[in-house]
Each structure stands twice: as structure tokens, then as C-alpha cells.
Short mmCIF file of C-alpha atoms in Angstrom, two decimals:
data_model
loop_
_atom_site.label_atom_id
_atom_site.label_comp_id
_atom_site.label_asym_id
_atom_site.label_seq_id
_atom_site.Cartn_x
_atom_site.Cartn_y
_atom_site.Cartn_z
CA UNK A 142 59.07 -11.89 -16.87
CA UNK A 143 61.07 -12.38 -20.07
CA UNK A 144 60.77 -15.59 -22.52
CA UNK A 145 63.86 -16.96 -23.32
CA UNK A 146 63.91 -20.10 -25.08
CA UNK A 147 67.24 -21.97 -26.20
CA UNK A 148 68.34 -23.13 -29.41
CA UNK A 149 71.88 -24.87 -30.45
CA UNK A 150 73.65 -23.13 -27.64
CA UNK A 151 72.29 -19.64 -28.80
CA UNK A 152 69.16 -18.05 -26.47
CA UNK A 153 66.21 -16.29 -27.52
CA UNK A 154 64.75 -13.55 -25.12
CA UNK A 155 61.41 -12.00 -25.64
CA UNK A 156 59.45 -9.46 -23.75
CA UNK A 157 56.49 -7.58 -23.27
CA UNK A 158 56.41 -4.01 -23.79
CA UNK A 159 55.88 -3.34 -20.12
CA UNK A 160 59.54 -4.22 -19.72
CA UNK A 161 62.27 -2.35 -20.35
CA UNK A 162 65.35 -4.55 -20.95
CA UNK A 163 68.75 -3.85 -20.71
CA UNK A 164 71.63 -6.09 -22.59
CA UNK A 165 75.18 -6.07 -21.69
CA UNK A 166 78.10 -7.99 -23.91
CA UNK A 167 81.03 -7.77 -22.38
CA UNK A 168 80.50 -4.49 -20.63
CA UNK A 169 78.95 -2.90 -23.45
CA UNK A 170 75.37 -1.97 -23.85
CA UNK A 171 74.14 -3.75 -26.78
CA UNK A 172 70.13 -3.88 -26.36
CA UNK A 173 68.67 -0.98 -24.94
CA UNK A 174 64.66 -0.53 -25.03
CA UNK A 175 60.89 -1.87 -23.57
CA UNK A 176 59.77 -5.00 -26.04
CA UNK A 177 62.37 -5.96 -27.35
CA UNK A 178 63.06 -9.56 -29.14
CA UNK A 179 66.93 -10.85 -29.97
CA UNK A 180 69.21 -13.95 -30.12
CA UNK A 181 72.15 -13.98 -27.70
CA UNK A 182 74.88 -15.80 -25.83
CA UNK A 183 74.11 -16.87 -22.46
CA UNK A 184 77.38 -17.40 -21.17
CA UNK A 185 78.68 -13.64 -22.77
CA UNK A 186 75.41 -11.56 -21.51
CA UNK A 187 74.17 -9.32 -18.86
CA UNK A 188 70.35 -9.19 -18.76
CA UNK A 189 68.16 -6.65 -16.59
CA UNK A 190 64.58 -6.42 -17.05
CA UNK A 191 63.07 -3.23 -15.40
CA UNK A 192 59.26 -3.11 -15.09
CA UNK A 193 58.05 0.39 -16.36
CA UNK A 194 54.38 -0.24 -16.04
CA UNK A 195 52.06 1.37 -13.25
CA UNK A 196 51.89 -0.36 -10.65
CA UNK A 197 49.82 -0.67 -7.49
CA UNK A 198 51.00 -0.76 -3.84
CA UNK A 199 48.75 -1.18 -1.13
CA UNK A 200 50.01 -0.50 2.62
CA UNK A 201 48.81 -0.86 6.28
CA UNK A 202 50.39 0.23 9.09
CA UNK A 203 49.80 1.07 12.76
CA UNK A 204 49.94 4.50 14.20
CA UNK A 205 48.71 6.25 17.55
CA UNK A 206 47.54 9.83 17.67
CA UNK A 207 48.40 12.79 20.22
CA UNK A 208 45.46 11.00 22.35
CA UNK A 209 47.11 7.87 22.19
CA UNK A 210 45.18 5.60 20.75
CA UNK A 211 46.09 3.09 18.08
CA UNK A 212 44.63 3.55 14.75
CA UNK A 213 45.14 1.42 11.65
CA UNK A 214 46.19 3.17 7.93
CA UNK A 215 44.79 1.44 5.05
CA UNK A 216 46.14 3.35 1.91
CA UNK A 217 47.47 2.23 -1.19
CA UNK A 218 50.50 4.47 -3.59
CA UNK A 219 50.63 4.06 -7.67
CA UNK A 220 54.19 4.26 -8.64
CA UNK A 221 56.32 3.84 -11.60
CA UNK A 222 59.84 3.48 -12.65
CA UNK A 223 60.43 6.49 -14.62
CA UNK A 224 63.84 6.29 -15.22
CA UNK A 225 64.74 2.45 -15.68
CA UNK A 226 68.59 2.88 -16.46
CA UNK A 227 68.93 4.78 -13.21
CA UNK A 228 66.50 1.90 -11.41
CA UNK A 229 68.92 -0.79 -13.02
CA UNK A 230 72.09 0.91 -11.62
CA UNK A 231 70.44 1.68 -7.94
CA UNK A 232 68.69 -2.05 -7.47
CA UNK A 233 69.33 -5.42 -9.12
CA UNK A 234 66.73 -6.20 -11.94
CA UNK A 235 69.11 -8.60 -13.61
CA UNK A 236 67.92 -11.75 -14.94
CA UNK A 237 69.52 -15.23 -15.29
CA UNK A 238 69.57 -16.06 -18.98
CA UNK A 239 68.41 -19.19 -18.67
CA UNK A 240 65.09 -18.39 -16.91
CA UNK A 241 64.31 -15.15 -17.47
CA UNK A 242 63.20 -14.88 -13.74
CA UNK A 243 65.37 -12.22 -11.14
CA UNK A 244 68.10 -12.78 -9.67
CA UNK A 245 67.39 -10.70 -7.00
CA UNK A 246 63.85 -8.84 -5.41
CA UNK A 247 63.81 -5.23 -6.42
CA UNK A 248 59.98 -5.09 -5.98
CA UNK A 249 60.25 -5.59 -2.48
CA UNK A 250 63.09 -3.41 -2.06
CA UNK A 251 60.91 -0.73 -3.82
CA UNK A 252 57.88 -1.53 -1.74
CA UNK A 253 59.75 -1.23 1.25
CA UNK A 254 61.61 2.06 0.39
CA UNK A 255 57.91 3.72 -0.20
CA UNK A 256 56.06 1.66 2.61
CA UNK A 257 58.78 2.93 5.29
CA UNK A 258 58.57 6.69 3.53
CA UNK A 259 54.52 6.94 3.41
CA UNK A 260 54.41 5.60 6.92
CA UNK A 261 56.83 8.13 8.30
CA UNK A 262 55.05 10.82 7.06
CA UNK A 263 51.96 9.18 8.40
CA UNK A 264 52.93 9.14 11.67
CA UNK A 265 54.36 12.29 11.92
CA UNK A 266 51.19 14.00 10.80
CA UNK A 267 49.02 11.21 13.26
CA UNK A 268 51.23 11.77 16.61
CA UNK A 269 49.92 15.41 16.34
CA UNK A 270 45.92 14.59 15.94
CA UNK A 271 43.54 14.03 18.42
CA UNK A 272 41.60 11.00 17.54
CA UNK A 273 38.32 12.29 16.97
CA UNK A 274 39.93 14.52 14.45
CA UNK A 275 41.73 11.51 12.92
CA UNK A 276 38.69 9.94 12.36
CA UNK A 277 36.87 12.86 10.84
CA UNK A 278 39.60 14.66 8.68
CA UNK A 279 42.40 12.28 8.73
CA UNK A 280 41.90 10.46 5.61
CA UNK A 281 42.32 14.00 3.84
CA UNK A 282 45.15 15.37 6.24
CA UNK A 283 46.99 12.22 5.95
CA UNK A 284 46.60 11.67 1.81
CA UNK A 285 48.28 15.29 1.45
CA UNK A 286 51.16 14.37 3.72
CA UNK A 287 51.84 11.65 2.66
CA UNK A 288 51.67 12.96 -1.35
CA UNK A 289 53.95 15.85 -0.22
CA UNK A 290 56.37 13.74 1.57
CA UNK A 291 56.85 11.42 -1.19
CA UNK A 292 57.11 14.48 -3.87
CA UNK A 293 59.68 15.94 -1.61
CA UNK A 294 61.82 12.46 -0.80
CA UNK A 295 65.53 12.84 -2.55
CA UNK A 296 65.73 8.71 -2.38
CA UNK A 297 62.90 8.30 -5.05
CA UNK A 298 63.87 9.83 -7.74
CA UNK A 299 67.93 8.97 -7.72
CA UNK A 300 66.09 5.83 -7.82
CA UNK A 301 64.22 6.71 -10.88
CA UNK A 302 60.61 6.10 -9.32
CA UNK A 303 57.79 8.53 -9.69
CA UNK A 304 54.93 8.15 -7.41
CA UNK A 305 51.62 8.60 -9.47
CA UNK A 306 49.19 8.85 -7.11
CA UNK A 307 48.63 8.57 -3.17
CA UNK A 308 45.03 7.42 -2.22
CA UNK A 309 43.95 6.92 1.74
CA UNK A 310 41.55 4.25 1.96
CA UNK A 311 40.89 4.27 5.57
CA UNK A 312 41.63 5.25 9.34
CA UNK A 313 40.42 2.74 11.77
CA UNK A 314 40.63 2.83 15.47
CA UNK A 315 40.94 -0.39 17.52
CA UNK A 316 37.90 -2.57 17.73
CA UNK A 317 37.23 -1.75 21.66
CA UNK A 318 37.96 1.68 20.88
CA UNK A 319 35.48 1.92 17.68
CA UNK A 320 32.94 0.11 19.65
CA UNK A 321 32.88 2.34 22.56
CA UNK A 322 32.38 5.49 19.72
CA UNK A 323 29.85 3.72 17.66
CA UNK A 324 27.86 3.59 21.28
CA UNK A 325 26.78 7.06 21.11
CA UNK A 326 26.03 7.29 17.68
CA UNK A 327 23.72 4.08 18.24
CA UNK A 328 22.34 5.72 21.38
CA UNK A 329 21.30 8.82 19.14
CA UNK A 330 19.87 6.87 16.19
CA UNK A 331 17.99 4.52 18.61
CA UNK A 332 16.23 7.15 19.79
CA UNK A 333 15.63 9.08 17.11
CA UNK A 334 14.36 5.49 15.85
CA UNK A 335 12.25 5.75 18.99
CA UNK A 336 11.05 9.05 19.10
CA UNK A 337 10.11 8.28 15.67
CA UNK A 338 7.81 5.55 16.70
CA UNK A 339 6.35 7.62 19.51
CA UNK A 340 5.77 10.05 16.80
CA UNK A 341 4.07 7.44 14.14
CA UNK A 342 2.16 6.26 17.39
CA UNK A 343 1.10 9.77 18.42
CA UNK A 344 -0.13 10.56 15.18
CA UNK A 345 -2.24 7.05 14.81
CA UNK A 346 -3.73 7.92 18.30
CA UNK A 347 -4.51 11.03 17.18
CA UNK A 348 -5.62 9.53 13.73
CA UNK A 349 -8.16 7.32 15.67
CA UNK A 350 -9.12 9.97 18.07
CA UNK A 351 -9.92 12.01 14.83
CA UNK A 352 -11.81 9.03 13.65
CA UNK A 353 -13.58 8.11 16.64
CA UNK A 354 -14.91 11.66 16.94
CA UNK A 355 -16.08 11.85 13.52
CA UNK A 356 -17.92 8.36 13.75
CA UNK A 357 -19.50 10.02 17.04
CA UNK A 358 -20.00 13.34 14.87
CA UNK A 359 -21.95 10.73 12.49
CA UNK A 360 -23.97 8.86 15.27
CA UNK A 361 -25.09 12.24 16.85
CA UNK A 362 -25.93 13.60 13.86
CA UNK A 363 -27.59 11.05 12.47
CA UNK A 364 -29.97 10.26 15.61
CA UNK A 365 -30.78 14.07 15.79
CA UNK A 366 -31.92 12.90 11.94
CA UNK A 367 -34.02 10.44 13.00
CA UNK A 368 -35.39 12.35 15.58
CA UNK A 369 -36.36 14.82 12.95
CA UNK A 370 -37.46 11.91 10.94
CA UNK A 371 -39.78 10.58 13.92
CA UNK A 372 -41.25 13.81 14.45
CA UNK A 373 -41.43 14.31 10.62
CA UNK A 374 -43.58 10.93 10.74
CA UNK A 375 -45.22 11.72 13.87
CA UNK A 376 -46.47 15.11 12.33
CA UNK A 377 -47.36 13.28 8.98
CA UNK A 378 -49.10 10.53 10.95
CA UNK A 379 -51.50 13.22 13.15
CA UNK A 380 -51.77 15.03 10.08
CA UNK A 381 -53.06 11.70 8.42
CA UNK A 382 -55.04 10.99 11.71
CA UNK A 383 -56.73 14.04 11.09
CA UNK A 384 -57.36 14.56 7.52
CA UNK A 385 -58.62 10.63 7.97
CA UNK A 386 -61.21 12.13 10.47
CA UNK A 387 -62.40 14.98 8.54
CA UNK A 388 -62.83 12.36 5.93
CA UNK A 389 -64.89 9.86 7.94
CA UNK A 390 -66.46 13.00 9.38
CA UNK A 391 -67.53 14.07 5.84
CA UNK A 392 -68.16 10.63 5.29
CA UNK A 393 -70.52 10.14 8.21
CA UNK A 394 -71.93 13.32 7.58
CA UNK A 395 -72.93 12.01 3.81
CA UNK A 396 -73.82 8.77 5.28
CA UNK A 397 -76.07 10.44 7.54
CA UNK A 398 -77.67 12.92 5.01
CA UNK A 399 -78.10 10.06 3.08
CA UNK A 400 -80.11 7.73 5.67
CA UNK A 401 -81.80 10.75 6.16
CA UNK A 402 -82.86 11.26 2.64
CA UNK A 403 -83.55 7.69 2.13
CA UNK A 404 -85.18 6.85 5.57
CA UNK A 405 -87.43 10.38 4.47
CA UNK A 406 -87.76 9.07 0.76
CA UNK A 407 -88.92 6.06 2.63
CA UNK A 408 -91.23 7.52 4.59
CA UNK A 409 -92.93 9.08 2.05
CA UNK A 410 -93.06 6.92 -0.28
CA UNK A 411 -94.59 4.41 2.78
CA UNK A 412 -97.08 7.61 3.60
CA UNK A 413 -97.45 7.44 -0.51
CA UNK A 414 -98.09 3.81 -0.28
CA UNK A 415 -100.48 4.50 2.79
CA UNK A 416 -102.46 6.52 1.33
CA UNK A 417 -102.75 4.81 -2.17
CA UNK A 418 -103.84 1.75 -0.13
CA UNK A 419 -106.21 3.51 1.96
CA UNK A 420 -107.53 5.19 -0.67
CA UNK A 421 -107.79 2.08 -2.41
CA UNK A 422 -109.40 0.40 0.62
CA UNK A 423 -111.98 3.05 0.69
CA UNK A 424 -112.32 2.20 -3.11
CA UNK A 425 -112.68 -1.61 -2.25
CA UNK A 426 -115.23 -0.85 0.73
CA UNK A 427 -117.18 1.39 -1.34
CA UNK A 428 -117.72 -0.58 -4.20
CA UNK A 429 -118.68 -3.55 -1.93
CA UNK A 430 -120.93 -1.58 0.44
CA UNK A 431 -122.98 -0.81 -2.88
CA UNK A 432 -122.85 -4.74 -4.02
CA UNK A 433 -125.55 -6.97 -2.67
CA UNK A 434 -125.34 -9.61 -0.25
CA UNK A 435 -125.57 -12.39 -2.42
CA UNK A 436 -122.29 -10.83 -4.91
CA UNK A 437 -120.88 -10.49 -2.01
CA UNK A 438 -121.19 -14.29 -0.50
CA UNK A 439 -120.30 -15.24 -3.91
CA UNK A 440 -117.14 -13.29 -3.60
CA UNK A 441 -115.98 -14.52 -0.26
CA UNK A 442 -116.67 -18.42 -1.48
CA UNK A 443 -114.24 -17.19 -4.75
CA UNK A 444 -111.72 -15.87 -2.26
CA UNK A 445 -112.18 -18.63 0.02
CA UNK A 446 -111.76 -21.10 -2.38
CA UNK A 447 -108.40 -19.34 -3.46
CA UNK A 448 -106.71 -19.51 -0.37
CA UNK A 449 -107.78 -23.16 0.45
CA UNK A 450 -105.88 -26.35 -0.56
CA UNK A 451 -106.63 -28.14 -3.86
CA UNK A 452 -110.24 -30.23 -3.14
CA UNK A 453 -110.35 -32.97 -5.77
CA UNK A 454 -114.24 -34.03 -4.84
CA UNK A 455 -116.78 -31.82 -2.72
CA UNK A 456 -119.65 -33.56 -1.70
CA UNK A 457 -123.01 -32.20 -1.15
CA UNK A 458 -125.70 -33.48 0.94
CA UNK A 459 -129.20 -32.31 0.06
CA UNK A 460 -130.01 -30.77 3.46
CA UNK A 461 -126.84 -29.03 3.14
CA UNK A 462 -127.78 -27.44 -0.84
CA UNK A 463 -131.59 -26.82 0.02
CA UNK A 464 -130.24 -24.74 2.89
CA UNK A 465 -127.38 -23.00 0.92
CA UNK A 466 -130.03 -22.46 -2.08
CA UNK A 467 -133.06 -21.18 0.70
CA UNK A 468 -130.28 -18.52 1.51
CA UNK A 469 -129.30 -17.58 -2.08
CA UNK A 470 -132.91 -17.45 -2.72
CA UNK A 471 -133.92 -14.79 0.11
CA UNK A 472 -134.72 -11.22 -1.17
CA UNK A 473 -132.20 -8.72 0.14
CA UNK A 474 -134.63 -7.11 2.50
CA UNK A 475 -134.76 -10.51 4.17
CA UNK A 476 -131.14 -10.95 4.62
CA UNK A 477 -131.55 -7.76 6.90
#
């Protein structure tokens, strides 16, 4: 929209460059052009302000295809005003000079004029497609028509509008209708979801099985170890068993070769001993068969008198000493 801004009776009008305006003075063209900036006379001029920008129209209609079923168009058409002398003259863009704002509503009338086209052509191509195929190739099917229909309309351009672009956003069945087809496809993916997790379970069974037989392949394998092991000990203990008896029979066979020896070393040294005393004894008797009787008495008192207890007095009577002296006194042959 145009700024216009008064001054003394005079008005100033301003706009962007998006807008192409269009000045009339008394049935003459005076301003002609997009941004343009000037002083006139409100009550003397004819403004129009024509829009030449790109703009954006966005559409939804209803349809039904050759199944008939209702389906909802979602697209949206980029247009422009190509030709805004020819839009001016067609539609009313004019604007009152005191405002700047229309008189009129050429928008609409534009959006209508391409709404109604585009949804002709959308129907026409719809009302000969199954729905399925709607649904799978219709946003491409439908885009093309559409484009071609609105290439090929007279209206647009002796309007001066060129259509920039055509773009399909969706085709949607009704919601009864898109719940009863999203059934299948949820059917499918639930049980591929499911066979999935019989799958992940299979394998983990499996997995465990695997494991379960390898912790058995351990046990087994380690009691036939052990077994081993106890025999391994078993056969080391016999074998210690037995070299501990050849010891202790070695041992017990020294031992005994030893008492011999010594009990033998014993007994010879007690047949030595035997003898010596014997021999000595035969010595002793000897030299005291040669002594005489008297040596001999005097001897036995000696030995006597060693092998009795300590006598602190010994008293003699007379009898007793004439007695013991008469026997000292005898010759040997006497004694006999």
C-alpha cells in the first residue's frame, strides 16, 4: 500500500518498488512506473497501484477419484502480474487518494480466477484415478496438470498474470478412509516388529544354549582334568609310598647292619673284656696263691677295712689281740 501524506491541499504519494503505480490527470497518463514518489491533486487524479511482486497462493480443495472417495488437495501456485497496465484495465487496483488503500479487491478476484482454474484441472485429472493410485502418484500427476492447465488458460494472460510455479503439497484421503489404509501397513510393520523380536529372542536362546553348552564343555572338561589330576596324585602318591619304603627298607636294612655290627663289636669287645678280666683274674689268683697266709689276711683286713663305714675308735680287748697276735705268729706250716 502507497503513502500518501497531505500538505496545503496538495498530496504526496510514495511507494515501494514492488508496486507499480499508475497516475491519471484528467484522462491522461501522467505517472507511469514501480517506486515512484510525486506531489498531486487529489480531487484531479486517478491512482492504481498494481502489485508486481511474487506472490504466494496456497489452495485446498475437495475432490473424489474414479473410486469415489473424497480426497483433500493441499497445493499452493506462485504467480505474478506480468503485465500491470493490462491487470489495471482487466481488474480495479485503483486507490483512493486519500488513503492509499483499494478501492476495490483484485487479490481475491485473482485468487479466485486461479483457485477455480487449478481446481478444475484437478478434478478432471482426479475423477479418472483410482485412489490407491492417487495416493501413490497423484501428487506428481496432479502438479503437471495443473502446471499445464494454467500455461494453457487464455483468461491469465489477457489478464496479465504469469503463473511461476505450481507445487502439490499433498493428497489426503478422509480420516476413516486413511485409517482403514494405514491398518495394513500397521499390520505389516507390527509384525515385522514381531518377527523381529522372535528373531532377537531366537538368537538369545540360541546365544544361551551356545553358552550353556560351552560352560558344560568347561565342567566336563575340567572334571576329566581333575580326574587326570587325581590319578596324577594318586600315581605320585604310590610312587612316594614306594620310594618311602625302599627308603625305610634301606634304612632298616642299615639300621640292622648296624645293630649287627655294633651288637658284634659289642660282643667282642665284651669277649675282649672277658678275657682281659679272666686273664687278669688268673693273674690276681696266681700271684695270691704264691703269697703267704699272713699277706694274705693282711690284705683282706686292707680290703675289708675299705669297704666298711668310717670307725672313729676301735677298741681292743687283750684276749681279743693275744689271740689275733697267736695267729699272726703261727709258722705257715701250722696254718695248714
Amino acid at each position: 500500500m502507497a503513502d500518501i501524506n497531505r500538505r496545503l491541499g496538495l498530496r504526496h504519494l510514495r511507494s515501494a518498488p514492488t508496486s507499480h503505480i499508475r497516475h491519471h490527470k484528467r484522462g491522461r497518463l501522467v505517472h507511469d512506473g514501480p517506486g515512484l514518489s510525486f506531489w498531486f491533486r487529489p480531487l484531479s487524479a486517478a491512482l492504481s497501484e498494481v502489485p508486481v511482486d511474487d506472490r504466494e497462493l496456497a489452495m485446498a480443495f475437495h475432490a473424489r477419484t474414479s473410486d469415489f472417495q473424497d480426497v483433500t488437495v493441499q497445493a499452493t501456485v506462485t504467480y505474478r502480474i506480468s503485465d500491470p497496465a493490462v491487470a489495471a484495465a482487466r481488474l480495479d487496483f485503483s486507490v483512493d487518494p486519500d488513503s492509499g488503500v483499494w478501492r476495490g479487491a483484485p487479490l481475491e478476484q485473482l485468487s479466485t480466477l486461479l483457485t477455480e482454474t487449478a481446481q478444475q484441472h484437478a478434478l478432471d485429472v482426479l475423477a479418472r484415478t483410482p485412489l490407491a493410485a492417487a495416493l501413490v502418484d497423484g501428487v506428481a500427476s496432479v502438479r503437471e496438470r495443473i502446471s499445464d492447465g494454467l500455461a494453457a488458460e487464455p483468461r491469465l494472460p489477457a489478464t496479465g498474470i504469469e503463473v511461476v510455479a505450481v507445487r502439490v503439497v499433498a493428497i489426503r484421503p478422509e480420516p476413516e478412509v486413511e485409517r482403514a489404509l494405514r491398518t495394513p501397513a500397521r499390520e505389516q510393520i507390527q509384525q515385522e516388529a514381531d518377527r523381529a523380536t522372535y528373531e532377537r529372542r531366537a538368537v538369545a536362546v540360541e546365544r544361551e544354549r551356545t553358552i550353556a553348552e560351552n560352560e558344560l564343555a568347561s565342567k566336563i572338561e575340567l572334571a576329566r582334568r581333575e580326574e587326570r589330576l587325581v590319578e596324577q596324585r594318586g600315581t605320585n602318591a604310590r610312587r612316594e609310598a614306594e620310594e618311602n619304603a625302599a627308603a625305610d627298607g634301606v634304612r632298616a636294612e642299615a639300621e640292622a647292619a648296624r645293630t649287627v655290627r655294633l651288637a658284634r663289636a659289642e660282643a667282642e669287645a665284651a669277649r675282649t673284656t672277658g678275657e682281659a678280666r679272666a686273664q687278669a683274674q688268673a693273674a690276681w689268683l696266681r700271684v695270691h696263691t704264691d703269697t703267704d697266709t699272713a699277706t694274705l689276711h693282711a690284705l683282706t683286713a686292707t680290703r675289708l677295712a675299705e669297704n666298711l663305714p668310717r670307725i672313729d675308735s676301735l677298741t681292743l680287748s687283750p684276749d681279743v689281740l693275744t689271740g689275733l697276735l697267736a695267729k699272726l705268729a703261727r709258722p705257715g706250716g701250722e696254718e695248714r
